[in-house]
Amino acid sequence: MVRLMSKLDAAVEEFDHGGQRKRMTWLSGPVRTPGTGPEAFYSETLGEGAATRPHFHQVDQFQVFLEGCQQLGSAAVAPVTLHYVDAFTPYGPIVGDETGVHYLTLRARCDPGALFMPESRPLRRTLGGRHASVAVPIDPATTAPAWRTLIEPQPDGLGAEVAAIGALGAIEGHIRAAGGGQVYVVVKGGLRRDGRDHPLLSSLFAAPDEDPGRLQAGPEGMVLLALGFPAIDTGRPNSGLPTT
């Protein structure tokens, strides 16, 4: 069943994390059972000097940088930037500006937790993996919205697209047989679904072969990402993407 993960219903928690103030907005809910999914959360490490050490995860993931001007590894990431990384592929550090570190993370399956480098190097399953950072155009909506490719479709289902949709306009979602599912995420405006208007960050997850149906913008229009996850435990083609 297609799952809506609305910002309207998200659980928010704040806590101290190694002397840094952390805020987590759990779009997919705060209960985390590794291997189940999907998983979607907005992570904020607040204040000047905030940073996240280099690390990797055991599942594939997308991240969306929506605010601030942060540093991801050696590259600056300005809003809006989409980042993808294969499982077991290190990335980072993520260094914030004066407002801190902010990003949305999206996974088809729940990850048990970050594995920090260099101490977790022996736990890496592979020594190469795909990663990519792509600027997301926030274009004015058109009367005939169309999907625009950000990451070329890969044989295992990985891919990313974006569409700008005018007020109360709509676009058809995809039915993807390949891959590990797909997620649609609002990076500007709002999504009208189930009789409610769901704001920025709200996401819609569809498993393989599920039809997300007609995706309608709210009264302010929306810019929507369509992100395809790779199939689980397949060979990893590197065509079209840089590698570590």
Tab-separated table of C-alpha atoms in Angstrom:
chain	number	residue	atom	x	y	z
A	1	MET	CA	0.000	0.000	0.000
A	2	VAL	CA	1.319	3.461	-0.920
A	3	ARG	CA	2.346	5.206	2.298
A	4	LEU	CA	2.008	8.932	2.958
A	5	MET	CA	4.585	10.370	5.388
A	6	SER	CA	3.219	13.836	6.137
A	7	LYS	CA	5.043	16.646	7.902
A	8	LEU	CA	1.670	17.405	9.507
A	9	ASP	CA	1.823	14.136	11.456
A	10	ALA	CA	5.585	13.949	12.113
A	11	ALA	CA	6.936	13.306	15.608
A	12	VAL	CA	9.650	15.760	16.732
A	13	GLU	CA	12.296	15.127	19.384
A	14	GLU	CA	15.162	17.294	20.669
A	15	PHE	CA	18.155	16.049	22.643
A	16	ASP	CA	21.818	16.607	23.394
A	17	HIS	CA	24.125	14.660	21.080
A	18	GLY	CA	27.763	14.805	22.140
A	19	GLY	CA	27.407	18.395	23.304
A	20	GLN	CA	25.497	19.448	20.173
A	21	ARG	CA	21.778	20.250	20.169
A	22	LYS	CA	19.922	17.865	17.870
A	23	ARG	CA	16.376	17.960	16.504
A	24	MET	CA	14.825	15.009	14.648
A	25	THR	CA	11.550	15.265	12.729
A	26	TRP	CA	10.388	11.688	12.105
A	27	LEU	CA	8.150	11.651	9.049
A	28	SER	CA	8.092	7.840	9.104
A	29	GLY	CA	7.592	7.689	12.878
A	30	PRO	CA	10.110	7.421	15.746
A	31	VAL	CA	9.955	3.608	16.031
A	32	ARG	CA	12.978	2.247	14.136
A	33	THR	CA	13.122	-1.489	13.379
A	34	PRO	CA	16.139	-2.329	11.182
A	35	GLY	CA	15.166	-3.937	7.900
A	36	THR	CA	11.616	-2.573	7.881
A	37	GLY	CA	10.686	0.575	6.032
A	38	PRO	CA	10.447	3.071	4.668
A	39	GLU	CA	12.442	5.530	6.787
A	40	ALA	CA	12.272	9.313	6.417
A	41	PHE	CA	13.471	11.988	8.830
A	42	TYR	CA	14.701	15.575	8.904
A	43	SER	CA	17.891	15.835	10.954
A	44	GLU	CA	19.086	19.166	12.381
A	45	THR	CA	22.260	19.649	14.402
A	46	LEU	CA	21.810	23.213	15.575
A	47	GLY	CA	24.260	26.051	16.078
A	48	GLU	CA	27.544	27.272	14.695
A	49	GLY	CA	30.263	24.633	14.606
A	50	ALA	CA	27.840	21.738	14.048
A	51	ALA	CA	29.310	18.876	12.037
A	52	THR	CA	28.778	15.188	11.270
A	53	ARG	CA	31.844	12.962	10.971
A	54	PRO	CA	32.523	10.805	7.868
A	55	HIS	CA	30.499	7.605	8.072
A	56	PHE	CA	28.475	5.051	6.113
A	57	HIS	CA	25.213	3.139	6.444
A	58	GLN	CA	24.129	-0.413	5.709
A	59	VAL	CA	21.325	0.630	3.337
A	60	ASP	CA	21.120	2.831	0.234
A	61	GLN	CA	19.882	6.351	0.853
A	62	PHE	CA	18.980	9.730	-0.586
A	63	GLN	CA	19.497	13.015	1.241
A	64	VAL	CA	18.017	16.392	0.363
A	65	PHE	CA	19.679	19.626	1.529
A	66	LEU	CA	16.966	22.282	1.754
A	67	GLU	CA	18.453	25.084	3.841
A	68	GLY	CA	21.741	26.676	4.804
A	69	CYS	CA	25.032	26.440	2.954
A	70	GLN	CA	26.813	23.323	4.147
A	71	GLN	CA	29.956	21.433	3.225
A	72	LEU	CA	29.640	17.789	2.154
A	73	GLY	CA	33.131	16.365	1.962
A	74	SER	CA	35.090	18.895	-0.098
A	75	ALA	CA	32.031	20.314	-1.896
A	76	ALA	CA	29.674	23.111	-0.880
A	77	VAL	CA	25.998	22.168	-0.993
A	78	ALA	CA	23.499	24.984	-1.375
A	79	PRO	CA	19.718	24.543	-1.364
A	80	VAL	CA	18.344	22.529	-3.017
A	81	THR	CA	20.834	19.662	-3.458
A	82	LEU	CA	20.043	15.964	-3.835
A	83	HIS	CA	22.658	13.473	-2.598
A	84	TYR	CA	22.613	9.719	-3.190
A	85	VAL	CA	24.964	7.112	-1.736
A	86	ASP	CA	25.091	3.305	-1.938
A	87	ALA	CA	25.085	1.171	1.184
A	88	PHE	CA	28.512	0.676	2.819
A	89	THR	CA	29.912	3.732	0.972
A	90	PRO	CA	31.463	6.394	3.237
A	91	TYR	CA	30.628	10.078	2.814
A	92	GLY	CA	31.191	13.299	4.740
A	93	PRO	CA	32.057	15.091	6.823
A	94	ILE	CA	28.989	17.333	6.745
A	95	VAL	CA	29.932	20.732	8.148
A	96	GLY	CA	27.286	23.358	8.812
A	97	ASP	CA	27.232	27.117	8.482
A	98	GLU	CA	26.231	29.403	11.370
A	99	THR	CA	22.767	27.781	11.511
A	100	GLY	CA	24.036	24.208	11.792
A	101	VAL	CA	23.593	21.036	9.747
A	102	HIS	CA	20.201	20.280	8.160
A	103	TYR	CA	19.147	17.496	5.789
A	104	LEU	CA	16.288	15.167	4.926
A	105	THR	CA	17.169	11.457	4.747
A	106	LEU	CA	15.099	8.927	2.793
A	107	ARG	CA	15.586	5.147	2.816
A	108	ALA	CA	13.523	2.233	1.550
A	109	ARG	CA	14.561	0.273	4.664
A	110	CYS	CA	15.413	1.338	8.195
A	111	ASP	CA	19.146	1.483	8.939
A	112	PRO	CA	20.486	0.368	12.356
A	113	GLY	CA	22.746	3.428	12.667
A	114	ALA	CA	25.762	5.323	11.371
A	115	LEU	CA	29.127	3.544	11.220
A	116	PHE	CA	31.830	6.157	11.641
A	117	MET	CA	35.163	6.264	9.891
A	118	PRO	CA	37.956	5.311	10.166
A	119	GLU	CA	37.162	2.958	13.052
A	120	SER	CA	34.394	1.159	11.104
A	121	ARG	CA	36.516	0.515	8.010
A	122	PRO	CA	36.725	-3.282	8.697
A	123	LEU	CA	32.899	-3.457	8.574
A	124	ARG	CA	32.640	-2.258	4.993
A	125	ARG	CA	31.179	-4.959	2.758
A	126	THR	CA	32.503	-3.461	-0.475
A	127	LEU	CA	35.331	-1.068	-1.275
A	128	GLY	CA	33.568	0.789	-4.068
A	129	GLY	CA	30.155	2.346	-4.288
A	130	ARG	CA	28.122	4.928	-6.132
A	131	HIS	CA	27.484	8.413	-4.900
A	132	ALA	CA	26.243	11.568	-6.578
A	133	SER	CA	25.278	15.136	-5.665
A	134	VAL	CA	22.905	16.951	-8.009
A	135	ALA	CA	21.542	20.499	-7.912
A	136	VAL	CA	17.733	20.459	-7.987
A	137	PRO	CA	16.220	23.188	-10.190
A	138	ILE	CA	13.348	25.022	-8.517
A	139	ASP	CA	11.758	26.130	-11.775
A	140	PRO	CA	8.457	27.976	-12.124
A	141	ALA	CA	5.557	25.612	-12.612
A	142	THR	CA	4.161	25.124	-16.077
A	143	THR	CA	0.653	24.374	-17.309
A	144	ALA	CA	1.884	21.009	-18.596
A	145	PRO	CA	4.264	19.642	-15.927
A	146	ALA	CA	6.741	16.964	-16.975
A	147	TRP	CA	9.340	14.871	-15.207
A	148	ARG	CA	12.952	16.044	-15.668
A	149	THR	CA	15.830	13.620	-15.134
A	150	LEU	CA	18.346	14.344	-12.354
A	151	ILE	CA	20.015	10.913	-12.083
A	152	GLU	CA	19.818	8.721	-15.156
A	153	PRO	CA	17.886	5.483	-14.588
A	154	GLN	CA	20.162	2.563	-13.724
A	155	PRO	CA	19.483	-1.157	-14.389
A	156	ASP	CA	18.907	-1.870	-10.693
A	157	GLY	CA	16.222	0.818	-10.344
A	158	LEU	CA	18.253	3.773	-9.084
A	159	GLY	CA	17.149	7.097	-10.575
A	160	ALA	CA	15.855	10.566	-9.756
A	161	GLU	CA	13.538	13.089	-11.402
A	162	VAL	CA	11.935	16.418	-10.574
A	163	ALA	CA	8.737	18.159	-11.661
A	164	ALA	CA	7.335	21.644	-11.009
A	165	ILE	CA	3.538	21.694	-10.785
A	166	GLY	CA	1.297	24.748	-10.639
A	167	ALA	CA	-1.426	25.481	-8.090
A	168	LEU	CA	-3.843	22.526	-7.859
A	169	GLY	CA	-2.222	20.994	-10.935
A	170	ALA	CA	-1.236	17.341	-11.083
A	171	ILE	CA	1.178	14.876	-12.625
A	172	GLU	CA	1.041	11.102	-12.906
A	173	GLY	CA	3.432	9.065	-10.775
A	174	HIS	CA	5.389	6.062	-12.013
A	175	ILE	CA	4.823	2.359	-11.602
A	176	ARG	CA	8.340	0.939	-11.190
A	177	ALA	CA	8.833	-2.807	-11.291
A	178	ALA	CA	12.614	-2.601	-10.962
A	179	GLY	CA	14.322	-1.461	-7.805
A	180	GLY	CA	13.547	-1.327	-4.118
A	181	GLY	CA	10.640	1.122	-4.244
A	182	GLN	CA	10.323	4.839	-4.811
A	183	VAL	CA	9.625	7.957	-2.811
A	184	TYR	CA	8.115	11.287	-3.849
A	185	VAL	CA	9.167	14.234	-1.697
A	186	VAL	CA	7.941	17.839	-1.635
A	187	VAL	CA	10.871	20.277	-1.831
A	188	LYS	CA	8.741	23.370	-2.446
A	189	GLY	CA	5.055	24.105	-1.888
A	190	GLY	CA	2.688	21.346	-0.829
A	191	LEU	CA	1.046	18.076	-1.863
A	192	ARG	CA	-2.735	17.623	-1.760
A	193	ARG	CA	-3.523	14.046	-0.749
A	194	ASP	CA	-6.361	12.346	1.096
A	195	GLY	CA	-8.235	15.641	1.362
A	196	ARG	CA	-5.395	17.474	3.139
A	197	ASP	CA	-2.593	19.791	2.070
A	198	HIS	CA	0.753	18.340	3.182
A	199	PRO	CA	3.663	20.822	3.418
A	200	LEU	CA	7.379	20.853	2.594
A	201	LEU	CA	9.224	17.561	3.365
A	202	SER	CA	6.061	15.471	3.153
A	203	SER	CA	6.762	12.262	1.253
A	204	LEU	CA	4.942	9.398	-0.440
A	205	PHE	CA	6.484	5.916	-0.598
A	206	ALA	CA	5.469	3.255	-3.120
A	207	ALA	CA	6.823	-0.302	-3.123
A	208	PRO	CA	7.826	-1.964	-6.419
A	209	ASP	CA	4.850	-2.371	-8.784
A	210	GLU	CA	2.660	-0.038	-6.686
A	211	ASP	CA	0.900	2.817	-8.486
A	212	PRO	CA	1.225	6.146	-6.625
A	213	GLY	CA	-1.525	7.518	-8.828
A	214	ARG	CA	-2.166	11.159	-9.599
A	215	LEU	CA	0.025	13.555	-7.605
A	216	GLN	CA	-1.729	16.866	-7.034
A	217	ALA	CA	-0.226	20.149	-5.871
A	218	GLY	CA	-1.797	22.257	-3.178
A	219	PRO	CA	-2.932	25.868	-3.671
A	220	GLU	CA	0.678	27.166	-3.752
A	221	GLY	CA	1.889	24.593	-6.291
A	222	MET	CA	4.814	22.292	-5.618
A	223	VAL	CA	8.202	21.044	-6.751
A	224	LEU	CA	8.311	17.273	-6.355
A	225	LEU	CA	11.223	14.829	-6.443
A	226	ALA	CA	10.686	11.251	-7.649
A	227	LEU	CA	13.454	9.034	-6.260
A	228	GLY	CA	13.924	5.392	-7.253
A	229	PHE	CA	15.803	3.113	-4.859
A	230	PRO	CA	18.057	0.319	-6.149
A	231	ALA	CA	16.997	-3.293	-5.759
A	232	ILE	CA	18.306	-4.877	-2.592
A	233	ASP	CA	21.474	-7.032	-2.731
A	234	THR	CA	22.098	-6.876	-6.448
A	235	GLY	CA	25.297	-6.196	-8.365
A	236	ARG	CA	26.128	-2.528	-8.370
A	237	PRO	CA	26.534	-1.036	-11.865
A	238	ASN	CA	28.592	2.137	-11.845
A	239	SER	CA	27.442	3.495	-15.209
A	240	GLY	CA	26.613	7.176	-15.138
A	241	LEU	CA	27.626	7.858	-11.529
A	242	PRO	CA	30.931	8.741	-9.873
A	243	THR	CA	32.351	6.231	-7.420
A	244	THR	CA	34.391	6.397	-4.245
